[in-house]
Amino acid sequence: MSGDELPPLREVIAKHGLGALKALGQNFLLDLNLTGRIARAAGPLEGHEVVEVGPGPGGLTRALLAEGASRVIAIERDRRCLPALEEIAAAYPGRLTIIEGDALETDMAALVKGPARIVANLPYNIATPLLVRWLQTEPWPPWYASLTLMFQKEVAERIVAPPGGKAYGRLAVLAQWRTRPRMLFDVNRSAFTPPPAVTSTVVELIPRAEVLAPADPRALERVVAAAFGQRRKMLRSSLKSLTANPAAMIEAAGIDPTQRAEELSVEQFCALARAFAAAG
């Protein structure tokens, strides 16, 4: 059986009894025109390894292979989906590696030979934790060359948000510090089985060769979490959860203590992270 001879995804789902599980954040993408569009957005894929998280019955997996990925490493927690993925592996000999396991506990860098592309319709319940983990990769530049990921549209808007608005927060700072993120296109809820309650959006994140400003990623994460944890308060108040003397840290960073988190640029958050790390 070749890739062209694989049965329609609805038949695969019926054959293997693959009802989407809400507990796993599953919404299967069955529109092969759409999966092809996502794969092409991550391309060109010829000669590249691709890591896919949560392939489910394999709609996007098929598209990635059809678009020429040299190898797809598919990480799937739901063992019910493995037989369907094994059928795809048989149709593309030597090009699909199936890993059964939790993506949050998988050392993905160890699975690839060189800078890979990460392409995924992420399960909603692990999408943000996974992205943060990828953004905190050390050393930097990371083991991946690009991220092409589907999120709920609200999350996508938070990733690309500029300072000053309600959507600007922890995700925006962490993503924009180390990558160049942009929203590519929306995906209507009707494209999924079952349809989610919200529109989805495909986002591209390209790692920066050099981060916007120097900072320790863990220190930056703590500063950003504290600042946005009480985003309506001035920094001199919101950062009290981080240090007993926030005024000294804020002054060392050269920032007005009456500013609020949403008013700071990514570079200013990095200055705060350096001041926090220096204070020990």
CSV table of C-alpha atoms in Angstrom, one decimal:
chain,number,residue,atom,x,y,z
A,1,MET,CA,0.0,0.0,0.0
A,2,SER,CA,1.3,3.4,-0.9
A,3,GLY,CA,0.4,6.8,0.5
A,4,ASP,CA,-2.1,7.4,-2.3
A,5,GLU,CA,-3.9,4.1,-1.4
A,6,LEU,CA,-4.5,4.9,2.2
A,7,PRO,CA,-8.2,4.8,3.1
A,8,PRO,CA,-10.1,8.0,4.0
A,9,LEU,CA,-9.6,9.2,7.6
A,10,ARG,CA,-13.2,8.7,8.5
A,11,GLU,CA,-12.9,5.0,7.5
A,12,VAL,CA,-9.7,4.8,9.6
A,13,ILE,CA,-11.5,6.3,12.6
A,14,ALA,CA,-14.4,4.0,12.3
A,15,LYS,CA,-12.2,0.9,11.7
A,16,HIS,CA,-10.2,1.5,14.9
A,17,GLY,CA,-12.9,3.0,17.0
A,18,LEU,CA,-11.1,6.3,17.4
A,19,GLY,CA,-13.6,8.6,19.1
A,20,ALA,CA,-11.8,11.8,20.2
A,21,LEU,CA,-11.2,11.9,24.0
A,22,LYS,CA,-11.9,15.2,25.7
A,23,ALA,CA,-9.5,14.2,28.5
A,24,LEU,CA,-6.7,14.1,26.0
A,25,GLY,CA,-7.7,17.4,24.4
A,26,GLN,CA,-8.3,15.6,21.1
A,27,ASN,CA,-9.9,17.2,18.1
A,28,PHE,CA,-9.1,15.3,14.9
A,29,LEU,CA,-8.3,17.2,11.7
A,30,LEU,CA,-9.9,15.3,8.8
A,31,ASP,CA,-9.8,17.8,6.0
A,32,LEU,CA,-6.8,16.6,3.9
A,33,ASN,CA,-6.7,19.9,1.9
A,34,LEU,CA,-6.2,21.7,5.2
A,35,THR,CA,-3.6,19.3,6.5
A,36,GLY,CA,-1.8,19.7,3.2
A,37,ARG,CA,-1.9,23.5,3.7
A,38,ILE,CA,-0.4,23.2,7.2
A,39,ALA,CA,2.4,20.9,5.9
A,40,ARG,CA,3.2,23.3,3.1
A,41,ALA,CA,3.2,26.2,5.6
A,42,ALA,CA,6.0,24.4,7.4
A,43,GLY,CA,7.9,23.7,4.2
A,44,PRO,CA,9.7,23.0,2.0
A,45,LEU,CA,10.0,19.7,3.9
A,46,GLU,CA,12.2,17.7,1.5
A,47,GLY,CA,15.3,16.5,3.3
A,48,HIS,CA,14.0,17.6,6.7
A,49,GLU,CA,13.0,15.7,9.8
A,50,VAL,CA,9.7,16.7,11.3
A,51,VAL,CA,8.5,16.1,14.9
A,52,GLU,CA,4.7,15.9,15.3
A,53,VAL,CA,2.9,15.8,18.6
A,54,GLY,CA,-0.5,14.3,18.9
A,55,PRO,CA,-0.9,12.9,15.4
A,56,GLY,CA,-4.2,11.0,16.3
A,57,PRO,CA,-5.3,9.0,13.3
A,58,GLY,CA,-2.6,10.7,11.2
A,59,GLY,CA,-4.2,13.2,8.9
A,60,LEU,CA,-1.4,15.7,9.3
A,61,THR,CA,1.1,12.9,9.4
A,62,ARG,CA,0.1,11.8,5.9
A,63,ALA,CA,0.4,15.4,4.6
A,64,LEU,CA,3.9,15.9,6.1
A,65,LEU,CA,5.1,12.7,4.4
A,66,ALA,CA,3.4,13.5,1.1
A,67,GLU,CA,5.1,16.9,1.2
A,68,GLY,CA,8.4,15.2,1.3
A,69,ALA,CA,9.6,15.1,4.9
A,70,SER,CA,12.6,12.7,5.1
A,71,ARG,CA,11.3,11.3,8.4
A,72,VAL,CA,8.4,12.2,10.7
A,73,ILE,CA,8.7,11.4,14.4
A,74,ALA,CA,5.1,11.1,15.7
A,75,ILE,CA,4.7,11.3,19.4
A,76,GLU,CA,1.3,9.9,20.5
A,77,ARG,CA,0.1,9.2,24.0
A,78,ASP,CA,-3.2,7.5,23.0
A,79,ARG,CA,-2.3,3.9,22.1
A,80,ARG,CA,-5.7,3.5,20.4
A,81,CYS,CA,-4.2,5.5,17.5
A,82,LEU,CA,-1.1,3.4,17.1
A,83,PRO,CA,-2.5,0.9,14.6
A,84,ALA,CA,-3.7,3.7,12.3
A,85,LEU,CA,-0.3,5.3,12.4
A,86,GLU,CA,1.4,1.9,11.8
A,87,GLU,CA,-0.7,1.7,8.6
A,88,ILE,CA,0.8,5.0,7.5
A,89,ALA,CA,4.3,3.8,8.4
A,90,ALA,CA,3.7,0.8,6.1
A,91,ALA,CA,2.7,3.1,3.2
A,92,TYR,CA,5.9,5.2,3.7
A,93,PRO,CA,8.6,2.6,4.5
A,94,GLY,CA,11.4,3.9,6.8
A,95,ARG,CA,10.0,7.4,7.0
A,96,LEU,CA,7.6,7.4,10.0
A,97,THR,CA,8.8,6.7,13.5
A,98,ILE,CA,6.1,6.3,16.1
A,99,ILE,CA,6.8,7.1,19.7
A,100,GLU,CA,4.2,6.1,22.2
A,101,GLY,CA,4.4,8.4,25.2
A,102,ASP,CA,3.7,11.8,26.8
A,103,ALA,CA,5.2,14.6,24.8
A,104,LEU,CA,5.8,16.6,28.0
A,105,GLU,CA,8.0,13.8,29.2
A,106,THR,CA,9.8,13.0,25.9
A,107,ASP,CA,13.3,14.1,25.1
A,108,MET,CA,12.6,15.2,21.6
A,109,ALA,CA,16.0,16.6,20.9
A,110,ALA,CA,17.4,13.0,21.3
A,111,LEU,CA,15.1,11.7,18.6
A,112,VAL,CA,16.4,13.9,15.7
A,113,LYS,CA,19.7,14.0,13.9
A,114,GLY,CA,19.8,17.7,13.1
A,115,PRO,CA,17.7,20.9,13.3
A,116,ALA,CA,14.1,19.5,12.8
A,117,ARG,CA,10.8,21.2,12.1
A,118,ILE,CA,8.1,20.8,14.7
A,119,VAL,CA,4.6,20.7,13.1
A,120,ALA,CA,1.5,19.8,15.1
A,121,ASN,CA,-2.2,20.2,15.7
A,122,LEU,CA,-1.4,20.3,19.4
A,123,PRO,CA,-3.8,18.8,21.9
A,124,TYR,CA,-5.4,21.8,23.6
A,125,ASN,CA,-4.6,20.7,27.1
A,126,ILE,CA,-0.9,20.6,26.6
A,127,ALA,CA,-0.4,23.3,23.9
A,128,THR,CA,0.8,26.1,26.2
A,129,PRO,CA,3.1,24.0,28.5
A,130,LEU,CA,4.7,22.4,25.4
A,131,LEU,CA,5.3,25.8,23.8
A,132,VAL,CA,6.9,27.2,27.0
A,133,ARG,CA,9.1,24.1,27.2
A,134,TRP,CA,10.3,24.6,23.7
A,135,LEU,CA,10.9,28.3,24.3
A,136,GLN,CA,13.1,27.5,27.3
A,137,THR,CA,15.3,25.0,25.5
A,138,GLU,CA,19.0,25.2,26.3
A,139,PRO,CA,21.4,25.8,24.7
A,140,TRP,CA,20.1,28.4,22.3
A,141,PRO,CA,19.7,28.4,19.2
A,142,PRO,CA,17.6,25.2,19.8
A,143,TRP,CA,17.5,21.8,18.2
A,144,TYR,CA,14.6,22.8,16.0
A,145,ALA,CA,14.6,25.1,13.0
A,146,SER,CA,10.9,26.1,13.2
A,147,LEU,CA,7.6,25.6,14.9
A,148,THR,CA,4.4,25.5,12.9
A,149,LEU,CA,1.6,24.9,15.5
A,150,MET,CA,-2.1,25.1,15.8
A,151,PHE,CA,-3.6,26.7,18.9
A,152,GLN,CA,-6.9,28.1,20.0
A,153,LYS,CA,-7.1,31.5,18.3
A,154,GLU,CA,-7.1,33.3,21.7
A,155,VAL,CA,-3.8,31.6,22.6
A,156,ALA,CA,-2.4,32.5,19.1
A,157,GLU,CA,-3.3,36.1,19.7
A,158,ARG,CA,-1.5,36.1,23.1
A,159,ILE,CA,1.7,34.7,21.5
A,160,VAL,CA,2.0,37.6,19.0
A,161,ALA,CA,0.5,40.4,21.1
A,162,PRO,CA,2.4,43.7,21.3
A,163,PRO,CA,2.8,45.5,24.6
A,164,GLY,CA,-0.1,47.6,25.8
A,165,GLY,CA,-3.1,45.4,25.3
A,166,LYS,CA,-5.0,42.7,27.3
A,167,ALA,CA,-3.6,39.9,25.2
A,168,TYR,CA,0.0,40.9,26.0
A,169,GLY,CA,1.4,38.7,28.8
A,170,ARG,CA,3.7,35.8,29.7
A,171,LEU,CA,3.4,34.0,26.5
A,172,ALA,CA,4.1,37.0,24.3
A,173,VAL,CA,7.2,37.9,26.3
A,174,LEU,CA,8.6,34.4,26.3
A,175,ALA,CA,7.8,33.8,22.6
A,176,GLN,CA,9.0,37.1,21.2
A,177,TRP,CA,12.2,37.1,23.3
A,178,ARG,CA,13.5,34.0,21.5
A,179,THR,CA,11.5,33.7,18.3
A,180,ARG,CA,9.8,35.6,15.6
A,181,PRO,CA,6.1,34.5,15.9
A,182,ARG,CA,3.4,35.3,13.4
A,183,MET,CA,-0.2,34.1,12.8
A,184,LEU,CA,-0.6,32.3,9.5
A,185,PHE,CA,-4.2,31.5,9.0
A,186,ASP,CA,-7.4,30.5,10.9
A,187,VAL,CA,-9.0,27.1,10.9
A,188,ASN,CA,-12.8,26.9,11.2
A,189,ARG,CA,-14.1,24.7,13.9
A,190,SER,CA,-16.0,22.7,11.3
A,191,ALA,CA,-12.7,21.2,10.0
A,192,PHE,CA,-12.4,19.1,13.2
A,193,THR,CA,-14.1,16.0,14.6
A,194,PRO,CA,-15.5,16.7,17.0
A,195,PRO,CA,-15.8,20.5,16.3
A,196,PRO,CA,-14.1,22.5,19.1
A,197,ALA,CA,-16.0,25.4,20.7
A,198,VAL,CA,-13.6,27.9,19.3
A,199,THR,CA,-11.7,28.9,16.1
A,200,SER,CA,-8.1,27.6,15.8
A,201,THR,CA,-5.1,29.4,14.3
A,202,VAL,CA,-1.9,28.1,12.8
A,203,VAL,CA,1.2,30.0,14.2
A,204,GLU,CA,4.7,30.0,12.9
A,205,LEU,CA,7.6,30.7,15.3
A,206,ILE,CA,11.1,31.0,13.9
A,207,PRO,CA,13.9,30.9,16.5
A,208,ARG,CA,16.1,34.0,16.6
A,209,ALA,CA,19.8,33.3,16.1
A,210,GLU,CA,20.3,35.7,19.0
A,211,VAL,CA,17.7,36.6,21.6
A,212,LEU,CA,16.3,40.1,21.7
A,213,ALA,CA,18.2,40.8,24.9
A,214,PRO,CA,20.4,38.7,27.3
A,215,ALA,CA,18.6,37.1,30.2
A,216,ASP,CA,18.5,33.8,32.1
A,217,PRO,CA,15.3,32.0,30.9
A,218,ARG,CA,14.3,30.8,34.3
A,219,ALA,CA,14.8,34.3,35.8
A,220,LEU,CA,12.8,35.8,33.0
A,221,GLU,CA,10.0,33.3,33.5
A,222,ARG,CA,9.8,34.1,37.2
A,223,VAL,CA,9.8,37.9,36.7
A,224,VAL,CA,7.2,37.7,34.0
A,225,ALA,CA,5.0,35.4,36.0
A,226,ALA,CA,5.2,37.7,39.0
A,227,ALA,CA,4.5,40.9,37.0
A,228,PHE,CA,1.6,39.5,35.1
A,229,GLY,CA,0.2,37.6,38.1
A,230,GLN,CA,-1.0,41.0,39.3
A,231,ARG,CA,-1.0,42.8,36.0
A,232,ARG,CA,-3.2,45.8,37.1
A,233,LYS,CA,-0.8,46.7,39.9
A,234,MET,CA,2.3,48.8,39.5
A,235,LEU,CA,5.6,46.9,39.3
A,236,ARG,CA,6.6,48.1,42.7
A,237,SER,CA,3.6,46.2,44.1
A,238,SER,CA,3.3,43.2,41.7
A,239,LEU,CA,7.0,42.2,42.1
A,240,LYS,CA,6.7,42.0,45.9
A,241,SER,CA,5.9,38.3,45.4
A,242,LEU,CA,9.3,37.9,43.9
A,243,THR,CA,11.6,39.8,46.2
A,244,ALA,CA,11.4,41.7,49.5
A,245,ASN,CA,12.9,44.8,47.9
A,246,PRO,CA,11.4,45.2,44.4
A,247,ALA,CA,12.3,48.9,44.3
A,248,ALA,CA,16.1,48.2,44.2
A,249,MET,CA,15.6,45.6,41.4
A,250,ILE,CA,13.4,47.9,39.4
A,251,GLU,CA,15.8,50.8,39.8
A,252,ALA,CA,18.8,48.6,38.7
A,253,ALA,CA,16.8,47.7,35.6
A,254,GLY,CA,16.3,51.4,34.8
A,255,ILE,CA,12.5,51.1,34.8
A,256,ASP,CA,9.8,53.4,36.2
A,257,PRO,CA,8.4,51.5,39.3
A,258,THR,CA,4.9,53.0,38.6
A,259,GLN,CA,4.7,51.1,35.3
A,260,ARG,CA,2.5,48.1,34.9
A,261,ALA,CA,3.5,44.8,33.3
A,262,GLU,CA,1.6,45.3,30.1
A,263,GLU,CA,3.5,48.5,29.5
A,264,LEU,CA,6.9,46.9,29.4
A,265,SER,CA,8.8,45.8,26.3
A,266,VAL,CA,10.4,42.4,26.1
A,267,GLU,CA,13.8,44.1,26.4
A,268,GLN,CA,12.7,45.7,29.7
A,269,PHE,CA,11.5,42.4,31.1
A,270,CYS,CA,15.0,41.1,30.2
A,271,ALA,CA,16.6,44.0,32.2
A,272,LEU,CA,14.4,43.1,35.2
A,273,ALA,CA,15.4,39.4,34.9
A,274,ARG,CA,19.1,40.4,34.9
A,275,ALA,CA,18.6,42.6,37.9
A,276,PHE,CA,16.7,39.8,39.7
A,277,ALA,CA,19.4,37.2,38.9
A,278,ALA,CA,22.2,39.6,40.0
A,279,ALA,CA,20.4,40.2,43.3
A,280,GLY,CA,20.6,36.4,44.0
